[in-house]
Amino acid sequence: MPEFSLISAPPLAGYDETLGGIRLRAPEGLAIVSIALPLGGEAAAEKAVKSAYGAALPEMGQSVLAGDARLVRLGVDQAFVIFDHTEPNAEGVVAGKLKDKAYTTDQTDVWVGLEISGAGCREALERICPLDLHPDAFAVNQAARTVMEHLGVLIIRTGEAAYLLLSASSSAGTFQHALHQSMKNVS
Amino acid sequence: MIIHHPLLGPRDAAEFVYLGDASLIDRPDWQAEDAAQAFHAYGYLRDNPAGAHQELWYHEQGDRSWLVVTRDTTTHEITQVELARDVARVRGRDK
C-alpha cells in the first residue's frame, strides 16, 4: 500500500470578509445531497423523507430546517439536503435515512457555498440577482435557482438578513469576486 | 422579457433557453407506414405564423423544467405558459 493520505481542499476555504456591515463567508463542512423522486414512487419517497427528517418535503421554492439539515425543493421531482458533515460519505448517510425510496447523488464537491449576512446584504444582492428579494416576495426559508453574473446560483433565505448562496465550485473565485464587488459598491 | 412560470412565478428570460416549435412534442410513430415522410416533416417543416406561436422553453437556470410558451411573434406578448409534461399528457403521453 502506498503511503499517502488525501487532504480536503474546498474552494474558498476559510474565506470570511466584512465590508460596510455586510459579512460574506464560505461556510465549512457543508454537505449537499440531491434527492430525485422516482416516477410513480413520489408518494413513497415523500413519506420516507418525512419519517427520516421529521419534516415534510417542502413545496417548490421553499426550504425547511429539520434539525441540522435543510431540505430544499428545487423542482417537481428534485430536492437537496444540505447539512453539516465533513466525512466523504454524505450520500450514503442520506440514502440510508431514506431507506432507498428515492434516488440520491452526492453534490458536495460541485457546489461552493457563500453565506451573506448583515443589515445591508439585500442591497448588495439586489444589484446582481434578477429575483425580487423583498421580504414580501422572498420570505425566510424561501429558495430559488437563478443567475447572478451569468453564473447559476441557488439562493436560500436563511434569516431576516442572511442568505445562503450556492454556485458551481469550478467558478467559485468568479462568484466570490462578483459578490465582493457588489458589497464594495453599496458600502 | 418576463416568463410567468406556472410553478415559480415571474422569472427573467435570461434564466431560460429557447428550443423551438412546440410541435416537437409530437414525435411520429417510427413503425408507421409513412414514417419517413412523417419524420421529414417533424425534422424540417415548420409553420411560421405572424401571431400566436406555441414554443418550447427550458428553464435551465431554474428548476430545469420544459415549458410550452404561447407567444405572439409580432408583439412578443406571452399569453400562456404551461409545463410541457402536462401538455404531453393531455396529448396522450403516459409519462
mmCIF file of C-alpha atoms in Angstrom:
data_model
loop_
_atom_site.group_PDB
_atom_site.id
_atom_site.type_symbol
_atom_site.label_atom_id
_atom_site.label_comp_id
_atom_site.label_asym_id
_atom_site.label_seq_id
_atom_site.Cartn_x
_atom_site.Cartn_y
_atom_site.Cartn_z
ATOM 1 C CA MET A 1 0.000 0.000 0.000
ATOM 2 C CA PRO A 2 1.387 3.413 -0.933
ATOM 3 C CA GLU A 3 1.691 5.734 2.000
ATOM 4 C CA PHE A 4 -0.383 8.777 1.235
ATOM 5 C CA SER A 5 -3.451 10.458 2.553
ATOM 6 C CA LEU A 6 -5.897 12.752 0.791
ATOM 7 C CA ILE A 7 -6.323 16.282 2.028
ATOM 8 C CA SER A 8 -9.648 18.005 1.673
ATOM 9 C CA ALA A 9 -9.225 21.338 -0.167
ATOM 10 C CA PRO A 10 -12.603 23.012 -0.627
ATOM 11 C CA PRO A 11 -12.719 26.144 -2.806
ATOM 12 C CA LEU A 12 -12.713 29.441 -0.872
ATOM 13 C CA ALA A 13 -11.725 27.583 2.324
ATOM 14 C CA GLY A 14 -11.510 29.961 5.250
ATOM 15 C CA TYR A 15 -12.812 32.968 3.302
ATOM 16 C CA ASP A 16 -14.511 35.470 5.614
ATOM 17 C CA GLU A 17 -14.788 39.155 4.818
ATOM 18 C CA THR A 18 -16.811 42.058 6.212
ATOM 19 C CA LEU A 19 -17.412 45.229 4.184
ATOM 20 C CA GLY A 20 -19.652 48.059 5.369
ATOM 21 C CA GLY A 21 -21.526 45.846 7.808
ATOM 22 C CA ILE A 22 -22.081 43.064 5.249
ATOM 23 C CA ARG A 23 -20.369 39.790 6.007
ATOM 24 C CA LEU A 24 -19.523 37.271 3.306
ATOM 25 C CA ARG A 25 -18.076 33.946 4.327
ATOM 26 C CA ALA A 26 -17.597 30.438 2.988
ATOM 27 C CA PRO A 27 -19.210 28.022 5.465
ATOM 28 C CA GLU A 28 -17.117 24.975 6.266
ATOM 29 C CA GLY A 29 -18.168 21.356 6.154
ATOM 30 C CA LEU A 30 -21.353 21.740 4.108
ATOM 31 C CA ALA A 31 -22.539 18.502 2.534
ATOM 32 C CA ILE A 32 -25.078 18.554 -0.291
ATOM 33 C CA VAL A 33 -27.017 15.503 -1.418
ATOM 34 C CA SER A 34 -29.586 15.540 -4.203
ATOM 35 C CA ILE A 35 -32.836 13.611 -3.856
ATOM 36 C CA ALA A 36 -34.739 12.669 -7.019
ATOM 37 C CA LEU A 37 -38.264 11.349 -6.581
ATOM 38 C CA PRO A 38 -38.800 8.222 -8.704
ATOM 39 C CA LEU A 39 -41.527 8.424 -11.367
ATOM 40 C CA GLY A 40 -44.559 6.710 -9.878
ATOM 41 C CA GLY A 41 -42.873 6.470 -6.475
ATOM 42 C CA GLU A 42 -43.252 10.118 -5.454
ATOM 43 C CA ALA A 43 -45.626 9.447 -2.558
ATOM 44 C CA ALA A 44 -43.406 6.716 -1.048
ATOM 45 C CA ALA A 45 -40.317 8.915 -1.405
ATOM 46 C CA GLU A 46 -42.037 11.904 0.231
ATOM 47 C CA LYS A 47 -43.164 9.654 3.083
ATOM 48 C CA ALA A 48 -39.586 8.387 3.521
ATOM 49 C CA VAL A 49 -38.306 11.972 3.692
ATOM 50 C CA LYS A 50 -40.882 12.817 6.320
ATOM 51 C CA SER A 51 -40.044 9.866 8.545
ATOM 52 C CA ALA A 52 -36.290 10.406 8.100
ATOM 53 C CA TYR A 53 -36.235 14.134 8.848
ATOM 54 C CA GLY A 54 -39.462 14.713 10.787
ATOM 55 C CA ALA A 55 -40.441 17.358 8.261
ATOM 56 C CA ALA A 56 -42.382 17.043 5.043
ATOM 57 C CA LEU A 57 -40.603 17.801 1.790
ATOM 58 C CA PRO A 58 -41.459 21.478 1.228
ATOM 59 C CA GLU A 59 -43.331 22.927 -1.724
ATOM 60 C CA MET A 60 -41.408 24.184 -4.737
ATOM 61 C CA GLY A 61 -39.486 27.357 -3.976
ATOM 62 C CA GLN A 62 -39.439 26.581 -0.253
ATOM 63 C CA SER A 63 -36.969 25.046 2.164
ATOM 64 C CA VAL A 64 -37.360 23.711 5.677
ATOM 65 C CA LEU A 65 -34.891 23.340 8.511
ATOM 66 C CA ALA A 66 -35.153 19.861 10.026
ATOM 67 C CA GLY A 67 -32.657 19.507 12.862
ATOM 68 C CA ASP A 68 -29.237 20.217 11.391
ATOM 69 C CA ALA A 69 -30.388 19.521 7.827
ATOM 70 C CA ARG A 70 -32.068 21.873 5.412
ATOM 71 C CA LEU A 71 -34.400 20.350 2.822
ATOM 72 C CA VAL A 72 -34.739 22.470 -0.316
ATOM 73 C CA ARG A 73 -37.276 21.718 -3.033
ATOM 74 C CA LEU A 74 -35.729 22.573 -6.411
ATOM 75 C CA GLY A 75 -38.191 21.106 -8.853
ATOM 76 C CA VAL A 76 -41.246 18.923 -9.200
ATOM 77 C CA ASP A 77 -39.185 15.798 -8.619
ATOM 78 C CA GLN A 78 -35.929 17.104 -7.177
ATOM 79 C CA ALA A 79 -34.719 18.344 -3.803
ATOM 80 C CA PHE A 80 -31.442 18.965 -1.970
ATOM 81 C CA VAL A 81 -30.470 18.057 1.565
ATOM 82 C CA ILE A 82 -27.859 20.494 2.885
ATOM 83 C CA PHE A 83 -26.260 19.616 6.214
ATOM 84 C CA ASP A 84 -23.037 19.863 8.188
ATOM 85 C CA HIS A 85 -21.000 16.758 7.515
ATOM 86 C CA THR A 86 -17.259 16.540 6.978
ATOM 87 C CA GLU A 87 -16.858 12.833 6.231
ATOM 88 C CA PRO A 88 -16.912 11.955 2.500
ATOM 89 C CA ASN A 89 -19.940 9.658 2.842
ATOM 90 C CA ALA A 90 -22.823 12.165 2.822
ATOM 91 C CA GLU A 91 -24.708 10.369 0.063
ATOM 92 C CA GLY A 92 -24.668 7.069 1.936
ATOM 93 C CA VAL A 93 -25.953 8.758 5.089
ATOM 94 C CA VAL A 94 -28.943 10.273 3.266
ATOM 95 C CA ALA A 95 -29.653 7.118 1.231
ATOM 96 C CA GLY A 96 -29.664 5.114 4.469
ATOM 97 C CA LYS A 97 -32.055 7.534 6.145
ATOM 98 C CA LEU A 98 -34.417 7.399 3.151
ATOM 99 C CA LYS A 99 -34.201 3.583 3.022
ATOM 100 C CA ASP A 100 -33.509 3.827 -0.748
ATOM 101 C CA LYS A 101 -37.008 5.116 -1.517
ATOM 102 C CA ALA A 102 -35.520 7.939 -3.624
ATOM 103 C CA TYR A 103 -32.500 8.340 -5.894
ATOM 104 C CA THR A 104 -29.655 10.141 -4.156
ATOM 105 C CA THR A 105 -26.432 11.614 -5.543
ATOM 106 C CA ASP A 106 -23.610 13.395 -3.777
ATOM 107 C CA GLN A 107 -23.363 17.024 -4.906
ATOM 108 C CA THR A 108 -20.975 18.293 -2.226
ATOM 109 C CA ASP A 109 -17.896 18.824 -4.374
ATOM 110 C CA VAL A 110 -19.570 20.509 -7.342
ATOM 111 C CA TRP A 111 -21.011 23.395 -5.334
ATOM 112 C CA VAL A 112 -19.462 26.174 -3.348
ATOM 113 C CA GLY A 113 -21.396 27.874 -0.584
ATOM 114 C CA LEU A 114 -21.229 31.529 0.392
ATOM 115 C CA GLU A 115 -23.167 32.992 3.273
ATOM 116 C CA ILE A 116 -24.027 36.686 3.053
ATOM 117 C CA SER A 117 -25.434 38.431 6.095
ATOM 118 C CA GLY A 118 -25.794 41.830 7.724
ATOM 119 C CA ALA A 119 -28.272 44.684 7.565
ATOM 120 C CA GLY A 120 -27.358 45.850 4.055
ATOM 121 C CA CYS A 121 -26.850 42.469 2.415
ATOM 122 C CA ARG A 122 -30.083 42.692 0.405
ATOM 123 C CA GLU A 123 -28.830 45.914 -1.255
ATOM 124 C CA ALA A 124 -25.667 44.100 -2.334
ATOM 125 C CA LEU A 125 -27.657 41.148 -3.692
ATOM 126 C CA GLU A 126 -30.234 43.327 -5.477
ATOM 127 C CA ARG A 127 -27.600 44.544 -7.893
ATOM 128 C CA ILE A 128 -26.721 41.111 -9.234
ATOM 129 C CA CYS A 129 -29.807 38.971 -8.542
ATOM 130 C CA PRO A 130 -32.735 39.197 -11.008
ATOM 131 C CA LEU A 131 -35.246 37.955 -8.409
ATOM 132 C CA ASP A 132 -37.310 40.189 -6.160
ATOM 133 C CA LEU A 133 -35.734 39.666 -2.722
ATOM 134 C CA HIS A 134 -38.085 41.944 -0.791
ATOM 135 C CA PRO A 135 -39.353 40.055 2.309
ATOM 136 C CA ASP A 136 -42.901 40.178 0.897
ATOM 137 C CA ALA A 137 -41.765 38.324 -2.219
ATOM 138 C CA PHE A 138 -38.939 36.194 -0.811
ATOM 139 C CA ALA A 139 -39.602 35.324 2.824
ATOM 140 C CA VAL A 140 -37.326 33.480 5.247
ATOM 141 C CA ASN A 141 -36.809 29.839 4.135
ATOM 142 C CA GLN A 142 -37.769 30.548 0.530
ATOM 143 C CA ALA A 143 -35.308 29.233 -2.035
ATOM 144 C CA ALA A 144 -34.796 29.706 -5.759
ATOM 145 C CA ARG A 145 -32.398 28.880 -8.523
ATOM 146 C CA THR A 146 -31.445 31.812 -10.692
ATOM 147 C CA VAL A 147 -28.471 33.544 -12.365
ATOM 148 C CA MET A 148 -26.078 36.104 -10.920
ATOM 149 C CA GLU A 149 -23.293 37.487 -13.119
ATOM 150 C CA HIS A 150 -24.085 34.717 -15.662
ATOM 151 C CA LEU A 151 -23.482 32.048 -13.016
ATOM 152 C CA GLY A 152 -26.176 29.648 -11.907
ATOM 153 C CA VAL A 153 -26.983 30.217 -8.237
ATOM 154 C CA LEU A 154 -29.212 28.571 -5.684
ATOM 155 C CA ILE A 155 -30.278 31.250 -3.199
ATOM 156 C CA ILE A 156 -31.878 30.386 0.141
ATOM 157 C CA ARG A 157 -33.051 32.981 2.628
ATOM 158 C CA THR A 158 -31.824 31.577 5.954
ATOM 159 C CA GLY A 159 -32.713 34.566 8.149
ATOM 160 C CA GLU A 160 -34.115 38.095 8.177
ATOM 161 C CA ALA A 161 -30.795 39.424 6.894
ATOM 162 C CA ALA A 162 -28.971 36.255 5.899
ATOM 163 C CA TYR A 163 -28.816 34.251 2.695
ATOM 164 C CA LEU A 164 -27.000 31.078 1.706
ATOM 165 C CA LEU A 165 -25.816 31.138 -1.903
ATOM 166 C CA LEU A 166 -24.645 28.035 -3.730
ATOM 167 C CA SER A 167 -22.894 28.133 -7.089
ATOM 168 C CA ALA A 168 -20.600 25.909 -9.140
ATOM 169 C CA SER A 169 -17.314 25.180 -7.356
ATOM 170 C CA SER A 170 -15.437 25.405 -10.682
ATOM 171 C CA SER A 171 -16.205 29.137 -10.882
ATOM 172 C CA ALA A 172 -16.011 29.800 -7.142
ATOM 173 C CA GLY A 173 -13.480 32.620 -7.496
ATOM 174 C CA THR A 174 -15.579 34.490 -10.077
ATOM 175 C CA PHE A 175 -18.671 34.120 -7.921
ATOM 176 C CA GLN A 176 -16.894 35.370 -4.812
ATOM 177 C CA HIS A 177 -15.482 38.314 -6.800
ATOM 178 C CA ALA A 178 -18.945 39.271 -8.097
ATOM 179 C CA LEU A 179 -20.332 39.351 -4.550
ATOM 180 C CA HIS A 180 -17.287 41.127 -3.138
ATOM 181 C CA GLN A 181 -17.604 43.813 -5.844
ATOM 182 C CA SER A 182 -21.305 44.280 -5.206
ATOM 183 C CA MET A 183 -20.685 44.614 -1.458
ATOM 184 C CA LYS A 184 -17.996 47.198 -2.156
ATOM 185 C CA ASN A 185 -20.341 49.152 -4.436
ATOM 186 C CA VAL A 186 -23.047 49.523 -1.793
ATOM 187 C CA SER A 187 -20.836 50.152 1.246
ATOM 188 C CA MET B 1 -38.917 39.659 -21.211
ATOM 189 C CA ILE B 2 -40.598 38.010 -18.232
ATOM 190 C CA ILE B 3 -41.940 34.456 -18.378
ATOM 191 C CA HIS B 4 -44.580 33.579 -15.793
ATOM 192 C CA HIS B 5 -43.512 30.096 -14.777
ATOM 193 C CA PRO B 6 -46.604 28.092 -13.716
ATOM 194 C CA LEU B 7 -44.890 26.892 -10.502
ATOM 195 C CA LEU B 8 -42.314 29.577 -9.725
ATOM 196 C CA GLY B 9 -43.962 32.824 -10.795
ATOM 197 C CA PRO B 10 -42.409 35.584 -12.898
ATOM 198 C CA ARG B 11 -38.828 34.858 -13.999
ATOM 199 C CA ASP B 12 -36.420 36.733 -16.219
ATOM 200 C CA ALA B 13 -35.979 35.343 -19.736
ATOM 201 C CA ALA B 14 -32.206 35.150 -19.081
ATOM 202 C CA GLU B 15 -32.880 32.052 -16.974
ATOM 203 C CA PHE B 16 -34.390 30.218 -19.954
ATOM 204 C CA VAL B 17 -33.173 28.778 -23.215
ATOM 205 C CA TYR B 18 -35.340 28.520 -26.306
ATOM 206 C CA LEU B 19 -35.708 25.319 -28.281
ATOM 207 C CA GLY B 20 -38.350 25.909 -30.958
ATOM 208 C CA ASP B 21 -41.806 24.967 -32.137
ATOM 209 C CA ALA B 22 -43.814 23.007 -29.548
ATOM 210 C CA SER B 23 -44.840 20.561 -32.294
ATOM 211 C CA LEU B 24 -41.535 18.811 -31.404
ATOM 212 C CA ILE B 25 -43.537 17.166 -28.591
ATOM 213 C CA ASP B 26 -45.419 15.133 -31.204
ATOM 214 C CA ARG B 27 -42.721 12.729 -32.307
ATOM 215 C CA PRO B 28 -44.092 10.483 -35.091
ATOM 216 C CA ASP B 29 -44.531 6.723 -34.748
ATOM 217 C CA TRP B 30 -41.371 5.157 -36.229
ATOM 218 C CA GLN B 31 -43.241 1.982 -37.162
ATOM 219 C CA ALA B 32 -45.927 3.712 -39.204
ATOM 220 C CA GLU B 33 -46.172 3.096 -42.974
ATOM 221 C CA ASP B 34 -45.342 6.714 -43.771
ATOM 222 C CA ALA B 35 -42.620 7.067 -41.092
ATOM 223 C CA ALA B 36 -40.012 8.509 -43.493
ATOM 224 C CA GLN B 37 -42.429 11.179 -44.663
ATOM 225 C CA ALA B 38 -43.596 11.934 -41.131
ATOM 226 C CA PHE B 39 -40.029 12.265 -39.791
ATOM 227 C CA HIS B 40 -39.107 14.556 -42.684
ATOM 228 C CA ALA B 41 -41.995 16.821 -41.706
ATOM 229 C CA TYR B 42 -41.137 16.509 -37.997
ATOM 230 C CA GLY B 43 -37.496 17.371 -38.586
ATOM 231 C CA TYR B 44 -37.723 20.109 -41.204
ATOM 232 C CA LEU B 45 -41.182 21.556 -41.810
ATOM 233 C CA ARG B 46 -42.399 24.360 -39.567
ATOM 234 C CA ASP B 47 -45.194 26.894 -39.717
ATOM 235 C CA ASN B 48 -44.004 30.470 -39.442
ATOM 236 C CA PRO B 49 -47.026 32.310 -38.082
ATOM 237 C CA ALA B 50 -47.301 36.064 -37.564
ATOM 238 C CA GLY B 51 -49.263 35.846 -34.336
ATOM 239 C CA ALA B 52 -49.775 33.220 -31.655
ATOM 240 C CA HIS B 53 -46.998 30.610 -31.637
ATOM 241 C CA GLN B 54 -46.513 27.681 -29.251
ATOM 242 C CA GLU B 55 -42.875 27.045 -28.451
ATOM 243 C CA LEU B 56 -40.666 25.057 -26.090
ATOM 244 C CA TRP B 57 -38.560 26.843 -23.493
ATOM 245 C CA TYR B 58 -36.225 25.184 -20.984
ATOM 246 C CA HIS B 59 -35.769 26.686 -17.521
ATOM 247 C CA GLU B 60 -32.070 25.861 -17.426
ATOM 248 C CA GLN B 61 -31.095 28.326 -14.692
ATOM 249 C CA GLY B 62 -34.062 27.362 -12.593
ATOM 250 C CA ASP B 63 -35.983 24.182 -11.889
ATOM 251 C CA ARG B 64 -34.889 22.540 -15.193
ATOM 252 C CA SER B 65 -38.447 22.185 -16.410
ATOM 253 C CA TRP B 66 -39.594 22.245 -20.028
ATOM 254 C CA LEU B 67 -42.356 24.723 -20.724
ATOM 255 C CA VAL B 68 -44.783 25.291 -23.574
ATOM 256 C CA VAL B 69 -44.976 29.061 -24.002
ATOM 257 C CA THR B 70 -47.632 30.674 -26.206
ATOM 258 C CA ARG B 71 -46.120 33.881 -27.570
ATOM 259 C CA ASP B 72 -47.316 36.391 -30.131
ATOM 260 C CA THR B 73 -44.486 36.627 -32.659
ATOM 261 C CA THR B 74 -45.482 40.174 -33.699
ATOM 262 C CA THR B 75 -45.602 41.705 -30.189
ATOM 263 C CA HIS B 76 -43.673 39.163 -28.050
ATOM 264 C CA GLU B 77 -46.635 39.132 -25.680
ATOM 265 C CA ILE B 78 -46.791 35.861 -23.757
ATOM 266 C CA THR B 79 -50.363 34.702 -23.286
ATOM 267 C CA GLN B 80 -49.925 31.272 -21.728
ATOM 268 C CA VAL B 81 -47.210 29.203 -20.026
ATOM 269 C CA GLU B 82 -47.707 25.501 -19.257
ATOM 270 C CA LEU B 83 -45.465 22.666 -18.100
ATOM 271 C CA ALA B 84 -44.517 20.654 -21.192
ATOM 272 C CA ARG B 85 -45.167 17.401 -19.394
ATOM 273 C CA ASP B 86 -48.765 18.464 -18.666
ATOM 274 C CA VAL B 87 -49.214 19.351 -22.339
ATOM 275 C CA ALA B 88 -47.733 15.999 -23.392
ATOM 276 C CA ARG B 89 -50.050 14.120 -21.020
ATOM 277 C CA VAL B 90 -53.077 15.939 -22.436
ATOM 278 C CA ARG B 91 -51.886 14.822 -25.868
ATOM 279 C CA GLY B 92 -51.963 11.199 -24.707
ATOM 280 C CA ARG B 93 -48.433 10.583 -23.434
ATOM 281 C CA ASP B 94 -48.236 8.307 -20.372
ATOM 282 C CA LYS B 95 -45.205 9.828 -18.560
#
